[in-house]
mmCIF file of C-alpha atoms and ligand atoms in Angstrom:
data_model
loop_
_atom_site.group_PDB
_atom_site.id
_atom_site.type_symbol
_atom_site.label_atom_id
_atom_site.label_comp_id
_atom_site.label_asym_id
_atom_site.label_seq_id
_atom_site.Cartn_x
_atom_site.Cartn_y
_atom_site.Cartn_z
ATOM 1 C CA UNK A 1026 -37.746 -28.462 -59.679
ATOM 2 C CA UNK A 1027 -34.237 -28.382 -61.394
ATOM 3 C CA UNK A 1028 -31.291 -25.720 -61.192
ATOM 4 C CA UNK A 1029 -28.518 -25.639 -63.301
ATOM 5 C CA UNK A 1030 -25.076 -24.786 -61.709
ATOM 6 C CA UNK A 1031 -23.150 -23.490 -64.766
ATOM 7 C CA UNK A 1032 -19.914 -22.273 -62.974
ATOM 8 C CA UNK A 1033 -18.716 -23.275 -59.708
ATOM 9 C CA UNK A 1034 -16.506 -20.834 -57.438
ATOM 10 C CA UNK A 1035 -13.346 -21.913 -56.280
ATOM 11 C CA UNK A 1036 -13.338 -19.986 -53.237
ATOM 12 C CA UNK A 1037 -16.259 -21.554 -50.531
ATOM 13 C CA UNK A 1038 -17.169 -17.928 -49.577
ATOM 14 C CA UNK A 1039 -18.052 -16.689 -52.776
ATOM 15 C CA UNK A 1040 -21.461 -16.064 -53.383
ATOM 16 C CA UNK A 1041 -23.771 -17.797 -55.839
ATOM 17 C CA UNK A 1042 -25.407 -15.755 -58.763
ATOM 18 C CA UNK A 1043 -29.055 -16.989 -59.357
ATOM 19 C CA UNK A 1044 -30.228 -15.717 -62.600
ATOM 20 C CA UNK A 1045 -34.272 -15.374 -62.850
ATOM 21 C CA UNK A 1046 -35.587 -15.127 -66.454
ATOM 22 C CA UNK A 1047 -37.955 -12.943 -68.051
ATOM 23 C CA UNK A 1048 -41.374 -13.453 -69.673
ATOM 24 C CA UNK A 1049 -41.771 -15.401 -72.236
ATOM 25 C CA UNK A 1050 -38.109 -17.175 -72.434
ATOM 26 C CA UNK A 1051 -36.038 -19.312 -70.662
ATOM 27 C CA UNK A 1052 -32.613 -19.261 -69.220
ATOM 28 C CA UNK A 1053 -31.326 -19.270 -72.724
ATOM 29 C CA UNK A 1054 -31.682 -15.449 -72.506
ATOM 30 C CA UNK A 1055 -28.826 -15.352 -70.471
ATOM 31 C CA UNK A 1056 -26.234 -17.342 -72.928
ATOM 32 C CA UNK A 1057 -24.952 -14.365 -74.548
ATOM 33 C CA UNK A 1058 -23.854 -12.366 -71.034
ATOM 34 C CA UNK A 1059 -22.612 -15.687 -69.341
ATOM 35 C CA UNK A 1060 -19.668 -15.790 -71.437
ATOM 36 C CA UNK A 1061 -18.566 -12.279 -69.848
ATOM 37 C CA UNK A 1062 -18.770 -13.658 -66.020
ATOM 38 C CA UNK A 1063 -16.417 -16.438 -66.680
ATOM 39 C CA UNK A 1064 -13.213 -15.259 -64.889
ATOM 40 C CA UNK A 1065 -15.396 -13.769 -62.159
ATOM 41 C CA UNK A 1066 -15.057 -16.323 -59.125
ATOM 42 C CA UNK A 1067 -18.826 -16.411 -58.469
ATOM 43 C CA UNK A 1068 -21.047 -19.927 -58.284
ATOM 44 C CA UNK A 1069 -23.715 -19.062 -61.582
ATOM 45 C CA UNK A 1070 -27.151 -20.866 -61.161
ATOM 46 C CA UNK A 1071 -29.713 -20.704 -63.597
ATOM 47 C CA UNK A 1072 -33.175 -21.945 -63.578
ATOM 48 C CA UNK A 1073 -36.343 -22.413 -65.991
ATOM 49 C CA UNK A 1074 -40.399 -21.499 -65.062
ATOM 50 C CA UNK A 1075 -42.749 -24.380 -65.301
ATOM 51 C CA UNK A 1076 -43.591 -24.379 -69.277
ATOM 52 C CA UNK A 1077 -40.224 -22.658 -70.029
ATOM 53 C CA UNK A 1078 -36.877 -24.302 -71.169
ATOM 54 C CA UNK A 1079 -38.548 -27.414 -71.565
ATOM 55 C CA UNK A 1080 -39.986 -27.743 -68.403
ATOM 56 C CA UNK A 1081 -43.748 -29.378 -68.233
ATOM 57 C CA UNK A 1082 -46.223 -26.707 -68.095
ATOM 58 C CA UNK A 1083 -48.019 -26.178 -64.386
ATOM 59 C CA UNK A 1084 -49.934 -23.811 -62.643
ATOM 60 C CA UNK A 1085 -47.543 -21.727 -60.261
ATOM 61 C CA UNK A 1086 -47.264 -18.577 -58.246
ATOM 62 C CA UNK A 1087 -44.378 -16.348 -57.395
ATOM 63 C CA UNK A 1088 -44.282 -17.640 -53.752
ATOM 64 C CA UNK A 1089 -44.976 -21.183 -54.588
ATOM 65 C CA UNK A 1090 -41.437 -21.177 -57.108
ATOM 66 C CA UNK A 1091 -39.647 -18.936 -54.515
ATOM 67 C CA UNK A 1092 -40.387 -21.961 -51.973
ATOM 68 C CA UNK A 1093 -39.089 -24.551 -54.380
ATOM 69 C CA UNK A 1094 -36.037 -22.327 -55.725
ATOM 70 C CA UNK A 1095 -35.288 -22.045 -51.947
ATOM 71 C CA UNK A 1096 -35.075 -25.973 -51.165
ATOM 72 C CA UNK A 1097 -32.921 -26.142 -54.513
ATOM 73 C CA UNK A 1098 -30.250 -24.434 -53.470
ATOM 74 C CA UNK A 1099 -30.210 -25.281 -49.900
ATOM 75 C CA UNK A 1100 -30.236 -29.027 -51.353
ATOM 76 C CA UNK A 1101 -27.166 -28.158 -53.266
ATOM 77 C CA UNK A 1102 -25.724 -26.326 -50.390
ATOM 78 C CA UNK A 1103 -25.737 -23.166 -51.318
ATOM 79 C CA UNK A 1104 -26.400 -20.416 -48.584
ATOM 80 C CA UNK A 1105 -24.903 -17.047 -49.803
ATOM 81 C CA UNK A 1106 -27.327 -15.704 -52.841
ATOM 82 C CA UNK A 1107 -26.937 -12.911 -54.723
ATOM 83 C CA UNK A 1108 -30.260 -12.910 -56.942
ATOM 84 C CA UNK A 1109 -30.386 -11.329 -60.494
ATOM 85 C CA UNK A 1110 -33.996 -11.071 -61.856
ATOM 86 C CA UNK A 1111 -35.036 -9.535 -65.345
ATOM 87 C CA UNK A 1112 -38.666 -8.477 -65.510
ATOM 88 C CA UNK A 1113 -40.644 -11.233 -64.434
ATOM 89 C CA UNK A 1114 -37.407 -12.497 -62.758
ATOM 90 C CA UNK A 1115 -37.353 -9.698 -60.843
ATOM 91 C CA UNK A 1116 -40.948 -10.122 -59.275
ATOM 92 C CA UNK A 1117 -39.617 -13.476 -58.372
ATOM 93 C CA UNK A 1118 -36.549 -12.258 -56.561
ATOM 94 C CA UNK A 1119 -39.383 -9.765 -54.783
ATOM 95 C CA UNK A 1120 -41.195 -12.771 -53.637
ATOM 96 C CA UNK A 1121 -38.017 -14.746 -52.645
ATOM 97 C CA UNK A 1122 -36.628 -11.932 -50.438
ATOM 98 C CA UNK A 1123 -40.433 -11.490 -49.141
ATOM 99 C CA UNK A 1124 -40.279 -15.148 -47.754
ATOM 100 C CA UNK A 1125 -36.227 -15.635 -47.325
ATOM 101 C CA UNK A 1126 -34.546 -12.093 -46.481
ATOM 102 C CA UNK A 1127 -31.756 -13.748 -44.269
ATOM 103 C CA UNK A 1128 -30.804 -16.289 -47.472
ATOM 104 C CA UNK A 1129 -29.891 -13.411 -49.524
ATOM 105 C CA UNK A 1130 -26.598 -11.537 -49.685
ATOM 106 C CA UNK A 1131 -27.893 -9.272 -52.865
ATOM 107 C CA UNK A 1132 -30.082 -8.213 -55.497
ATOM 108 C CA UNK A 1133 -29.740 -7.096 -58.538
ATOM 109 C CA UNK A 1134 -33.354 -6.016 -60.210
ATOM 110 C CA UNK A 1135 -33.414 -5.465 -64.251
ATOM 111 C CA UNK A 1136 -36.104 -3.940 -65.996
ATOM 112 C CA UNK A 1137 -38.580 -4.622 -63.494
ATOM 113 C CA UNK A 1138 -41.068 -3.099 -61.092
ATOM 114 C CA UNK A 1139 -41.940 -3.115 -57.716
ATOM 115 C CA UNK A 1140 -45.819 -2.738 -57.848
ATOM 116 C CA UNK A 1141 -48.648 -5.156 -58.533
ATOM 117 C CA UNK A 1142 -50.922 -5.103 -61.664
ATOM 118 C CA UNK A 1143 -53.701 -2.856 -61.764
ATOM 119 C CA UNK A 1144 -57.113 -4.416 -62.631
ATOM 120 C CA UNK A 1145 -57.197 -3.217 -66.087
ATOM 121 C CA UNK A 1146 -53.639 -5.202 -66.459
ATOM 122 C CA UNK A 1147 -54.608 -8.234 -64.773
ATOM 123 C CA UNK A 1148 -57.843 -7.963 -67.384
ATOM 124 C CA UNK A 1149 -55.393 -7.749 -70.202
ATOM 125 C CA UNK A 1150 -53.219 -10.858 -68.921
ATOM 126 C CA UNK A 1151 -56.227 -13.067 -69.269
ATOM 127 C CA UNK A 1152 -56.983 -11.911 -72.467
ATOM 128 C CA UNK A 1153 -53.752 -12.640 -73.385
ATOM 129 C CA UNK A 1154 -53.579 -15.875 -71.894
ATOM 130 C CA UNK A 1155 -57.104 -16.774 -73.851
ATOM 131 C CA UNK A 1156 -55.115 -15.492 -77.186
ATOM 132 C CA UNK A 1157 -52.017 -17.600 -76.426
ATOM 133 C CA UNK A 1158 -53.951 -20.633 -76.071
ATOM 134 C CA UNK A 1159 -56.196 -20.251 -79.021
ATOM 135 C CA UNK A 1160 -53.722 -19.549 -81.383
ATOM 136 C CA UNK A 1161 -49.897 -20.058 -80.101
ATOM 137 C CA UNK A 1162 -46.691 -18.110 -79.335
ATOM 138 C CA UNK A 1163 -48.040 -15.861 -82.485
ATOM 139 C CA UNK A 1164 -49.956 -14.201 -79.758
ATOM 140 C CA UNK A 1165 -46.765 -13.496 -78.040
ATOM 141 C CA UNK A 1166 -44.940 -12.232 -80.789
ATOM 142 C CA UNK A 1167 -47.712 -9.845 -81.908
ATOM 143 C CA UNK A 1168 -48.258 -8.498 -78.400
ATOM 144 C CA UNK A 1169 -44.725 -8.284 -77.086
ATOM 145 C CA UNK A 1170 -41.831 -8.466 -79.665
ATOM 146 C CA UNK A 1171 -41.929 -4.888 -80.876
ATOM 147 C CA UNK A 1172 -41.570 -3.523 -77.164
ATOM 148 C CA UNK A 1173 -38.562 -6.042 -76.613
ATOM 149 C CA UNK A 1174 -35.708 -4.181 -77.491
ATOM 150 C CA UNK A 1175 -34.627 -0.440 -78.266
ATOM 151 C CA UNK A 1176 -34.480 1.267 -81.676
ATOM 152 C CA UNK A 1177 -30.704 0.723 -81.839
ATOM 153 C CA UNK A 1178 -30.951 -2.807 -81.284
ATOM 154 C CA UNK A 1179 -33.627 -2.901 -84.000
ATOM 155 C CA UNK A 1180 -31.490 -0.915 -86.402
ATOM 156 C CA UNK A 1181 -28.072 -2.371 -86.066
ATOM 157 C CA UNK A 1182 -28.751 -5.774 -84.374
ATOM 158 C CA UNK A 1183 -31.706 -7.433 -86.242
ATOM 159 C CA UNK A 1184 -30.206 -10.962 -85.316
ATOM 160 C CA UNK A 1185 -31.182 -10.073 -81.316
ATOM 161 C CA UNK A 1186 -34.652 -9.430 -82.408
ATOM 162 C CA UNK A 1187 -34.982 -12.766 -84.421
ATOM 163 C CA UNK A 1188 -33.264 -14.517 -81.333
ATOM 164 C CA UNK A 1189 -35.501 -13.140 -78.777
ATOM 165 C CA UNK A 1190 -38.381 -13.936 -81.288
ATOM 166 C CA UNK A 1191 -37.287 -17.297 -81.540
ATOM 167 C CA UNK A 1192 -37.388 -17.909 -77.852
ATOM 168 C CA UNK A 1193 -40.877 -17.145 -77.897
ATOM 169 C CA UNK A 1194 -41.760 -19.729 -80.222
ATOM 170 C CA UNK A 1195 -39.804 -22.387 -77.975
ATOM 171 C CA UNK A 1196 -42.576 -21.785 -75.178
ATOM 172 C CA UNK A 1197 -45.274 -24.003 -74.955
ATOM 173 C CA UNK A 1198 -48.572 -21.751 -74.774
ATOM 174 C CA UNK A 1199 -49.903 -23.238 -71.439
ATOM 175 C CA UNK A 1200 -46.557 -22.212 -69.723
ATOM 176 C CA UNK A 1201 -46.941 -18.637 -71.196
ATOM 177 C CA UNK A 1202 -50.689 -18.783 -70.080
ATOM 178 C CA UNK A 1203 -49.796 -19.676 -66.645
ATOM 179 C CA UNK A 1204 -47.250 -17.340 -66.198
ATOM 180 C CA UNK A 1205 -49.421 -14.552 -67.490
ATOM 181 C CA UNK A 1206 -51.907 -15.766 -64.313
ATOM 182 C CA UNK A 1207 -48.850 -15.851 -62.154
ATOM 183 C CA UNK A 1208 -47.855 -12.594 -62.997
ATOM 184 C CA UNK A 1209 -51.593 -10.894 -62.635
ATOM 185 C CA UNK A 1210 -51.688 -12.781 -58.893
ATOM 186 C CA UNK A 1211 -48.284 -11.342 -57.878
ATOM 187 C CA UNK A 1212 -48.131 -9.712 -54.638
ATOM 188 C CA UNK A 1213 -47.423 -6.142 -54.603
ATOM 189 C CA UNK A 1214 -43.730 -5.494 -53.749
ATOM 190 C CA UNK A 1215 -43.889 -1.570 -52.846
ATOM 191 C CA UNK A 1216 -43.645 -2.216 -48.892
ATOM 192 C CA UNK A 1217 -40.645 -4.348 -49.199
ATOM 193 C CA UNK A 1218 -38.421 -1.718 -50.403
ATOM 194 C CA UNK A 1219 -37.512 0.320 -47.339
ATOM 195 C CA UNK A 1220 -36.660 -2.835 -45.725
ATOM 196 C CA UNK A 1221 -34.491 -4.515 -48.091
ATOM 197 C CA UNK A 1222 -30.857 -4.224 -46.198
ATOM 198 C CA UNK A 1223 -28.777 -5.938 -48.828
ATOM 199 C CA UNK A 1224 -26.658 -4.176 -51.389
ATOM 200 C CA UNK A 1225 -28.921 -3.878 -54.256
ATOM 201 C CA UNK A 1226 -28.440 -2.984 -57.979
ATOM 202 C CA UNK A 1227 -31.118 -1.704 -59.948
ATOM 203 C CA UNK A 1228 -30.243 -1.445 -63.886
ATOM 204 C CA UNK A 1229 -32.553 -0.753 -67.003
ATOM 205 C CA UNK A 1230 -32.069 -0.095 -70.306
ATOM 206 C CA UNK A 1231 -32.374 3.266 -71.219
ATOM 207 C CA UNK A 1232 -35.289 2.788 -74.076
ATOM 208 C CA UNK A 1233 -37.243 0.319 -71.994
ATOM 209 C CA UNK A 1234 -40.918 1.029 -72.832
ATOM 210 C CA UNK A 1235 -42.323 -1.848 -70.895
ATOM 211 C CA UNK A 1236 -40.894 -0.661 -67.186
ATOM 212 C CA UNK A 1237 -39.591 3.063 -68.186
ATOM 213 C CA UNK A 1238 -36.392 4.167 -66.753
ATOM 214 C CA UNK A 1239 -38.645 6.652 -64.518
ATOM 215 C CA UNK A 1240 -40.844 3.737 -62.844
ATOM 216 C CA UNK A 1241 -37.245 2.185 -62.022
ATOM 217 C CA UNK A 1242 -35.681 5.124 -60.529
ATOM 218 C CA UNK A 1243 -38.747 5.678 -58.322
ATOM 219 C CA UNK A 1244 -38.993 2.429 -56.851
ATOM 220 C CA UNK A 1245 -35.119 2.444 -56.742
ATOM 221 C CA UNK A 1246 -35.164 5.399 -54.594
ATOM 222 C CA UNK A 1247 -37.077 3.711 -51.698
ATOM 223 C CA UNK A 1248 -34.351 1.139 -51.430
ATOM 224 C CA UNK A 1249 -31.928 2.285 -48.804
ATOM 225 C CA UNK A 1250 -28.689 0.567 -50.331
ATOM 226 C CA UNK A 1251 -29.621 0.910 -54.207
ATOM 227 C CA UNK A 1252 -27.432 1.727 -57.078
ATOM 228 C CA UNK A 1253 -29.007 2.499 -59.820
ATOM 229 C CA UNK A 1254 -27.833 1.940 -63.272
ATOM 230 C CA UNK A 1255 -28.751 2.460 -66.939
ATOM 231 C CA UNK A 1256 -27.565 0.541 -70.088
ATOM 232 C CA UNK A 1257 -27.118 2.488 -73.231
ATOM 233 C CA UNK A 1258 -28.715 1.328 -76.615
ATOM 234 C CA UNK A 1259 -30.763 -1.094 -74.673
ATOM 235 C CA UNK A 1260 -34.559 -1.483 -74.265
ATOM 236 C CA UNK A 1261 -36.651 -4.227 -71.808
ATOM 237 C CA UNK A 1262 -34.002 -7.138 -73.159
ATOM 238 C CA UNK A 1263 -30.880 -5.113 -71.619
ATOM 239 C CA UNK A 1264 -28.983 -8.407 -70.644
ATOM 240 C CA UNK A 1265 -29.296 -9.769 -74.442
ATOM 241 C CA UNK A 1266 -29.113 -6.524 -76.302
ATOM 242 C CA UNK A 1267 -26.007 -5.261 -74.136
ATOM 243 C CA UNK A 1268 -24.580 -8.222 -73.052
ATOM 244 C CA UNK A 1269 -21.159 -7.017 -72.206
ATOM 245 C CA UNK A 1270 -22.519 -3.872 -70.361
ATOM 246 C CA UNK A 1271 -24.607 -5.898 -68.466
ATOM 247 C CA UNK A 1272 -22.023 -8.602 -67.292
ATOM 248 C CA UNK A 1273 -19.933 -5.475 -66.356
ATOM 249 C CA UNK A 1274 -22.206 -3.783 -64.086
ATOM 250 C CA UNK A 1275 -22.537 -7.193 -62.311
ATOM 251 C CA UNK A 1276 -18.851 -7.772 -62.237
ATOM 252 C CA UNK A 1277 -18.688 -4.321 -60.472
ATOM 253 C CA UNK A 1278 -21.320 -4.880 -58.295
ATOM 254 C CA UNK A 1279 -19.961 -8.338 -56.850
ATOM 255 C CA UNK A 1280 -16.691 -7.045 -55.823
ATOM 256 C CA UNK A 1281 -19.051 -5.017 -53.244
ATOM 257 C CA UNK A 1282 -20.845 -7.781 -51.929
HETATM 258 C C1 MLT B 1530 -41.118 -9.950 -68.534
HETATM 259 O O1 MLT B 1530 -40.041 -9.277 -70.000
HETATM 260 O O2 MLT B 1530 -40.781 -10.712 -68.099
HETATM 261 C C2 MLT B 1530 -42.379 -9.384 -68.861
HETATM 262 O O3 MLT B 1530 -42.562 -7.596 -69.475
HETATM 263 C C3 MLT B 1530 -43.022 -8.900 -67.529
HETATM 264 C C4 MLT B 1530 -44.329 -8.585 -67.606
HETATM 265 O O4 MLT B 1530 -45.202 -8.658 -68.465
HETATM 266 O O5 MLT B 1530 -45.154 -7.664 -66.645
#
């Protein structure tokens, strides 16, 4: 797999911030937020999951991807890692932490959850996968788009909704189906929470209807070192809807890592 080093820190001790994207998008989803991190002395790494960002689709699992990512980070000399995952990216961050707790100096978990899918959620994902394979990304638009953003984003920034929609259409249907199956198979990470020993920032859009603020608060409270922050006027795609605030929270958090 490839990782993209989009910014190099000047100091050797600075950590690397590794950004893990949401479903069904690519590392493009960070493009609005990244400019607000330019003056921070941190190495920034992005990566695309199989089937996203022009990567060929293949079957994958959360832990398999975490192993590939770890290998690539090590090959690129990156050892102090702060993982930042939004939604599906958060599931990957948990999978990585389970395998390599000592390789991580910090965790940023945005609009995500620690629990696994229920049997009903797994069955719904399989139906969604079949639908997207039959009809293409329009199935993702119908299923997901309305739930992605806050009412403020829909009213005041319709161009953001359009951008999110265009990213859905850049993804290949097999990649979407494979990601749905990988999410359905992910492990429950609830047991990990009390043992997370690194500074953790848990943040979410105040109007997130996919991973509710209540659910996020309740898992964050089980992480001993967690700071909880909510982002006003944002829904599930908080980093895209309020990129400046999202980046400011990361900046504040990185000062303490
Ligand atoms: C995401 O934004 O990555 C998805 O909503 C995650 C999911 O479907 O569980």
